[in-house]
Coordinates of C-alpha atoms and ligand atoms in Angstrom, one line a residue:
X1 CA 3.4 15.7 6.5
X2 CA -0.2 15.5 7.9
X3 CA 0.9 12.2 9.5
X4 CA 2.6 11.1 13.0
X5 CA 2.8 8.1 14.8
X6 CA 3.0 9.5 17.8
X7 CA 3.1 6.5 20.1
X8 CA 2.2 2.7 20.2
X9 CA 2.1 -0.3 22.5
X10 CA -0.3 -2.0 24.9
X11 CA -1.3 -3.8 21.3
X12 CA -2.6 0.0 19.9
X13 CA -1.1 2.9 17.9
X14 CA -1.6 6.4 18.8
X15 CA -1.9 8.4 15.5
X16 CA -2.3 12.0 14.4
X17 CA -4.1 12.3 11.1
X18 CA -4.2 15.8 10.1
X19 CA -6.4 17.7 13.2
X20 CA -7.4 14.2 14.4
X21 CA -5.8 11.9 17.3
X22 CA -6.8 8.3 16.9
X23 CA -5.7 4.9 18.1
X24 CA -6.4 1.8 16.2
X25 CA -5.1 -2.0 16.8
X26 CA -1.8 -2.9 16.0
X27 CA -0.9 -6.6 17.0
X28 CA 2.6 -6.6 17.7
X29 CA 2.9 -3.7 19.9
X30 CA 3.1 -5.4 22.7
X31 CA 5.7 -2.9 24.8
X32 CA 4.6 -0.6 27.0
X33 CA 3.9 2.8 25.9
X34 CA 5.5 6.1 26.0
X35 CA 3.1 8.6 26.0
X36 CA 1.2 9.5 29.5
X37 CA -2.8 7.7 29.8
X38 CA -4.0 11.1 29.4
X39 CA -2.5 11.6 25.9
X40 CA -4.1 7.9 25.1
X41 CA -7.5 9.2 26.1
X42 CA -7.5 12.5 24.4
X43 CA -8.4 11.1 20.9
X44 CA -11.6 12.0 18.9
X45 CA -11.5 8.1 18.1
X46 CA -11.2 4.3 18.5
X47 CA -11.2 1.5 16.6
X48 CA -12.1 -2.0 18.7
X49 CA -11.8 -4.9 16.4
X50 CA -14.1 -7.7 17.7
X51 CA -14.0 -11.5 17.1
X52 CA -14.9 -11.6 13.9
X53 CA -11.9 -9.5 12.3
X54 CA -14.1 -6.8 12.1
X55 CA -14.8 -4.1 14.7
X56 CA -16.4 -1.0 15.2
X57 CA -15.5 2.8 15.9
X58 CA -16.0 5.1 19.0
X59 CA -16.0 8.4 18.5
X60 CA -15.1 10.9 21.5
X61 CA -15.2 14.9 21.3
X62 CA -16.6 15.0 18.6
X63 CA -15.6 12.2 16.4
X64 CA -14.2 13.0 12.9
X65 CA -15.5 14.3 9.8
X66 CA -16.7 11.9 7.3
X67 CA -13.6 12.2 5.4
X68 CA -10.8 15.1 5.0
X69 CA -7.5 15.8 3.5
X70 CA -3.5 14.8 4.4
X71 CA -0.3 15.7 2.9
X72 CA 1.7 13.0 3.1
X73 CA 4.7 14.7 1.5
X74 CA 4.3 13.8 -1.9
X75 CA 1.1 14.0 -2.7
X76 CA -2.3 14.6 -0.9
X77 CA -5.3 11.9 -0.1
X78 CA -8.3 11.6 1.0
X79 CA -9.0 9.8 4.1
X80 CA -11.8 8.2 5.5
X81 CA -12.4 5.9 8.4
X82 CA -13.6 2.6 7.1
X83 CA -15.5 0.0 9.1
X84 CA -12.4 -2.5 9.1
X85 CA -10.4 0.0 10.9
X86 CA -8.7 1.7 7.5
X87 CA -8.1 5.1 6.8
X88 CA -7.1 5.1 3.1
X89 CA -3.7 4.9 3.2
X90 CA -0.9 2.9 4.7
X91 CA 2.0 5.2 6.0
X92 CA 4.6 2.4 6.3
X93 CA 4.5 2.5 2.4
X94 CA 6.5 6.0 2.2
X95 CA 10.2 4.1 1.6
X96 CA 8.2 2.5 -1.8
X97 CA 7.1 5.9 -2.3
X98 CA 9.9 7.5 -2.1
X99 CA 11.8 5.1 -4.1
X100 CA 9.4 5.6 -6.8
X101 CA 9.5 9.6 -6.9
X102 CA 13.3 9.0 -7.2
X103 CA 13.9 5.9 -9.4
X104 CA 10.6 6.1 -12.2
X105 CA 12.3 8.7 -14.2
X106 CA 15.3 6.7 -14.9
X107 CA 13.2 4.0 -16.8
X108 CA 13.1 6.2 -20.0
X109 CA 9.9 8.5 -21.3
X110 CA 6.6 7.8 -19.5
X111 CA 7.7 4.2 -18.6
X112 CA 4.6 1.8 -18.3
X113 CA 3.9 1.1 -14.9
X114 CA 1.4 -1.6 -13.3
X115 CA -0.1 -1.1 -9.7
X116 CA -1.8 -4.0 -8.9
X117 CA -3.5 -4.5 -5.9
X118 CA -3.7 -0.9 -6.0
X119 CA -6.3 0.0 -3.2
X120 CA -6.8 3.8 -2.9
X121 CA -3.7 4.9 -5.3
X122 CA -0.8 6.1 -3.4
X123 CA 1.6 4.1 -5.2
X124 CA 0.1 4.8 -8.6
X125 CA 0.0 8.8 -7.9
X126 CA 4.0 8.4 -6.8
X127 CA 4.8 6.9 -10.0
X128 CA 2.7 8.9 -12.2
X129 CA 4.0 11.8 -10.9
X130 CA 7.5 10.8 -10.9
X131 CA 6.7 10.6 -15.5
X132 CA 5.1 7.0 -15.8
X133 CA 2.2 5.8 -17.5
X134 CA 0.4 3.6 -15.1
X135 CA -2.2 1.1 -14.8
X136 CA -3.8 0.5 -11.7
X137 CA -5.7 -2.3 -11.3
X138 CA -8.0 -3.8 -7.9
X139 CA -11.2 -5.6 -7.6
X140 CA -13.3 -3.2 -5.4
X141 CA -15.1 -0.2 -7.5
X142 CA -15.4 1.5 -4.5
X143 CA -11.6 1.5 -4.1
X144 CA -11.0 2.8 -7.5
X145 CA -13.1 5.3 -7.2
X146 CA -11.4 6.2 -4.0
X147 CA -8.2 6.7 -5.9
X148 CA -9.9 8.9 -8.7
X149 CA -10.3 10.9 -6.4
X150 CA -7.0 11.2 -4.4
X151 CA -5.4 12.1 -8.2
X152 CA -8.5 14.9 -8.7
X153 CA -6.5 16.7 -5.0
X154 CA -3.3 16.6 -7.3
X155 CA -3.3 18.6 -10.0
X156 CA 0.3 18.7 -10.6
X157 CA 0.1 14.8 -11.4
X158 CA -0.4 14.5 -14.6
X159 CA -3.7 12.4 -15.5
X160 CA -1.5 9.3 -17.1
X161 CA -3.5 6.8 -15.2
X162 CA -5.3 3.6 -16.5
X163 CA -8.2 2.5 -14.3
X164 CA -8.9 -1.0 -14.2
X165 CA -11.5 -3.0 -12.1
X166 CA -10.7 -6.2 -12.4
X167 CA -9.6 -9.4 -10.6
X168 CA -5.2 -8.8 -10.7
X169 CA -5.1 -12.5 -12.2
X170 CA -7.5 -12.3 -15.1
X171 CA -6.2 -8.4 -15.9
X172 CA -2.5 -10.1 -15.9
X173 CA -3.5 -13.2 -18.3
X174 CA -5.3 -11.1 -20.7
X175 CA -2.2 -8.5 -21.0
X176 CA 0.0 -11.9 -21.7
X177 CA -2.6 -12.3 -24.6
X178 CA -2.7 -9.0 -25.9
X179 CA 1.4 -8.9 -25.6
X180 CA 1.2 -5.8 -23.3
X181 CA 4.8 -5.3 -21.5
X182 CA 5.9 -2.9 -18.7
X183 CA 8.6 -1.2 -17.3
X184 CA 8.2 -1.7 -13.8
X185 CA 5.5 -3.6 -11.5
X186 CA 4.3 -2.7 -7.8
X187 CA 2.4 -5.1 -6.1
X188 CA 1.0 -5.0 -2.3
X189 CA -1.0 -8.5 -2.1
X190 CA -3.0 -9.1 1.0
X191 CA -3.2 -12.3 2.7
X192 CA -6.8 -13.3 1.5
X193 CA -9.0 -11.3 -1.2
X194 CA -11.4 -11.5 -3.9
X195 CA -11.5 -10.5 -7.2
X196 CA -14.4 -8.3 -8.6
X197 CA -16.2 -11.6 -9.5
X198 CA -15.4 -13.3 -6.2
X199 CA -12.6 -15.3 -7.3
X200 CA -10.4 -16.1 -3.9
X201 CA -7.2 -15.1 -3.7
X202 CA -5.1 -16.8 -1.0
X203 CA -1.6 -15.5 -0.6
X204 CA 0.0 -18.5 0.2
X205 CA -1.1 -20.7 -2.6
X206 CA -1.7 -17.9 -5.5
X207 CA 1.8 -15.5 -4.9
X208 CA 4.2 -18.1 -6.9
X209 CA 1.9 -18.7 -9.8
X210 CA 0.6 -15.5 -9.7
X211 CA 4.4 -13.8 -10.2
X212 CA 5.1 -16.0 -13.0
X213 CA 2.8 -14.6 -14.8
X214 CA 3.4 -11.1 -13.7
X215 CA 7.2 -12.4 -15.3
X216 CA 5.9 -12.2 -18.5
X217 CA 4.8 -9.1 -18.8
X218 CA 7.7 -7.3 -17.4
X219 CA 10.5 -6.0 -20.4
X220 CA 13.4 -7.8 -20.0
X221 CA 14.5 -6.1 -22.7
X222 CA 14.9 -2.5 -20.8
X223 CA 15.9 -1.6 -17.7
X224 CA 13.1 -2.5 -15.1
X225 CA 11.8 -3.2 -11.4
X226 CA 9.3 -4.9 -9.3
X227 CA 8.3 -3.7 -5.7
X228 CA 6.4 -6.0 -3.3
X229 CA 5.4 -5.4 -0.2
X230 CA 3.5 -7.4 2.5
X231 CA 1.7 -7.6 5.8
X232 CA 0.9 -11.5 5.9
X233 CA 3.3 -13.1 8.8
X234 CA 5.8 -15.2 7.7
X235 CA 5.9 -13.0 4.5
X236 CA 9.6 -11.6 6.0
X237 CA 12.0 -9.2 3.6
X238 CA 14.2 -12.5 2.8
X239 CA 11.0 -14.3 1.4
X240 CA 9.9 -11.5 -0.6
X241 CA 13.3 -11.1 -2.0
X242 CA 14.3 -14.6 -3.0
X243 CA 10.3 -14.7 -4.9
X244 CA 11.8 -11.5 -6.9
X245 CA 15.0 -13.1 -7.5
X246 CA 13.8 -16.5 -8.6
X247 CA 11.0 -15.0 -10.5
X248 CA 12.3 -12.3 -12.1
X249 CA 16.2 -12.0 -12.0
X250 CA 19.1 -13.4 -9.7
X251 CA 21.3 -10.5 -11.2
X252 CA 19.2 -7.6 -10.5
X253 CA 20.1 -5.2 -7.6
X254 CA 17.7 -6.0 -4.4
X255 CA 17.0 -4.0 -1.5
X256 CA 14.9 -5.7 1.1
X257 CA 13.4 -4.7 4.5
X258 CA 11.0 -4.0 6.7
X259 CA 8.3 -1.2 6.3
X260 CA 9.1 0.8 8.8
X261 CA 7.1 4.0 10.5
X262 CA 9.0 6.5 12.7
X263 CA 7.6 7.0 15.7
X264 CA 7.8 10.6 17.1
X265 CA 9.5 9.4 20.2
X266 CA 12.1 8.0 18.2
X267 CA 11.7 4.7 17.9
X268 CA 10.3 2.5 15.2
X269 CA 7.3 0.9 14.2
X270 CA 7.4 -2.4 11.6
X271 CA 3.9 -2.7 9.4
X272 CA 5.2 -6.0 7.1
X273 CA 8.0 -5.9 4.6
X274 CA 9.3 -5.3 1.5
X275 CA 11.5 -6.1 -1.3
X276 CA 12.7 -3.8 -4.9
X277 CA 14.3 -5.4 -7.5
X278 CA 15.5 -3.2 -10.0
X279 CA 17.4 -4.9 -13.2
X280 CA 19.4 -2.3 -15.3
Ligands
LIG301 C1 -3.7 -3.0 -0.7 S1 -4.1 -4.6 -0.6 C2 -3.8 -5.0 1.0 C3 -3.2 -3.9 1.8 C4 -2.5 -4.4 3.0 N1 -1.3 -5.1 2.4 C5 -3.3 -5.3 3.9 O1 -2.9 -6.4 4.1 O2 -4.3 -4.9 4.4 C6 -5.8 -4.8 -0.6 C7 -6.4 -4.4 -2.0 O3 -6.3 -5.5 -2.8 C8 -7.5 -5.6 -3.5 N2 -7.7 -7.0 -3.9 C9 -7.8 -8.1 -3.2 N3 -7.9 -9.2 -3.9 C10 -7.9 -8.8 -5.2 C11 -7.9 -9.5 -6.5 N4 -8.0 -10.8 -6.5 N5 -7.8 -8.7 -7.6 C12 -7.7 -7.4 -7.5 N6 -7.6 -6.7 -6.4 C13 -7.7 -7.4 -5.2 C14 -8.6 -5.1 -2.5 O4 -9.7 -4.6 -3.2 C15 -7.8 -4.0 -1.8 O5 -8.0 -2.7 -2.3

């Protein structure tokens, strides 16, 4: 695993991302750190958000490459720091991950999986290589292509991956249209985005609606599952779960928490939360 958080607090994490040390913003560390003000200072980079949301990088001995390669244990990516203060990939997601390597293959043969808000693939190259079919839909081209290429540094994946760009509402409507079903659905909806036409999507207004119509494309008639996850405050594990529950099934077997990252000084860091519904 090319990944370690080795340390947060002061409101920053201290990571190790393959040969580079970095430390980026993270909100609610507010503890004090572990690790020594010398180990803070000997990264190649920072991130510094400003007041507009954005923010900016310094780069120290060195800086980074442009972009490089991790193995995050099941599968490899590409990362690259973006000017929002994202690498690629979120590392809090490796429970969903996980679950996914274990669980897809008990949905039948190549079971029809949809990734939506699928951002640069991790989730879609977990289920694919765990024997689905998926599609994998996001607004941004540039984030698709991203994930192309994170399934080119995996050639044991098979290449069972649909590629949509699209906005995740008008892909789900036209699927109730055409009658398209699936086996399983993964969603990881941010608080505000836009759709590849610059429809809005707010998370607070568009979640409810926006599951009922993911409801009827899921097959009720088979085994199946829904994983959401989510960084938005107030978006705890107990909200996720009873949207899954009243959307999708009551009777289903949930497992809800938060996405947790373990620290190398053994403690752990929360990044949002998460909720899987699987209904056999
Ligand atoms: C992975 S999610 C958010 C990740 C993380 N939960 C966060 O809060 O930063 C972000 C992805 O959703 C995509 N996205 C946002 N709004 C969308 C929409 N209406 N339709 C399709 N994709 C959308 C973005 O392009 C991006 O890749």
């Amino acid at each position: 695993m090319d990944y370690i958080l080795l340390d947060s607090g002061n409101k920053k994490k201290l990571e190790q991302i393959g040969p580079y040390r970095l430390v980026r913003p993270a909100q609610n560390a507010v503890w004090k750190p572990v690790l020594s003000e010398a180990e803070w200072a000997g990264v190649n980079g920072i991130f510094e958000r400003d007041s507009t949301g954005g923010g900016r990088w310094k780069w120290l001995r060195g800086g980074v490459a442009p972009s490089w390669n991790v193995d995050l244990d099941f599968f490899n990516m590409l990362v690259k720091p973006t000017d929002f203060g994202h690498l690629g990939f979120f590392p809090e997601q490796y429970s969903n991950w996980q679950w996914l390597k274990k669980n897809v293959s008990g949905f039948g043969a190549q079971p029809k999986v949809l990734n939506l808000f699928a951002y640069s693939g991790a989730s879609s190259l977990a289920a694919a290589s765990a024997g689905a079919n998926v599609c994998h839909v996001d607004a941004a081209k540039g984030m698709v292509d991203w994930a192309k290429e994170n399934l080119k540094l995996n050639s044991e994946i098979p290449e069972r991956i649909r590629w949509i760009t699209d906005d995740v509402i008008k892909f789900v409507n036209r699927e109730i249209r055409r009658g398209s079903l699936y086996n399983g659905i993964i969603l990881d909806p941010p608080s505000f985005g836009r759709g590849s036409q610059g429809q809005v999507w707010k998370l607070e207004d568009d979640i409810m609606p926006f599951l009922e119509l993911c409801g009827q494309i899921i097959d009720k008639k088979s085994p199946y599952f829904v994983i959401i996850s989510c960084h938005s405050q107030g978006f705890s594990p107990s909200v996720l779960s009873r949207l899954l529950c009243d959307v999708f099934s009551s009777k289903g077997e949930i497992q809800s928490g938060e996405m947790l990252i373990n620290e190398k000084n053994g403690r752990e860091f929360a990044a949002g939360s998460y909720s899987r519904l699987l209904c056999r």
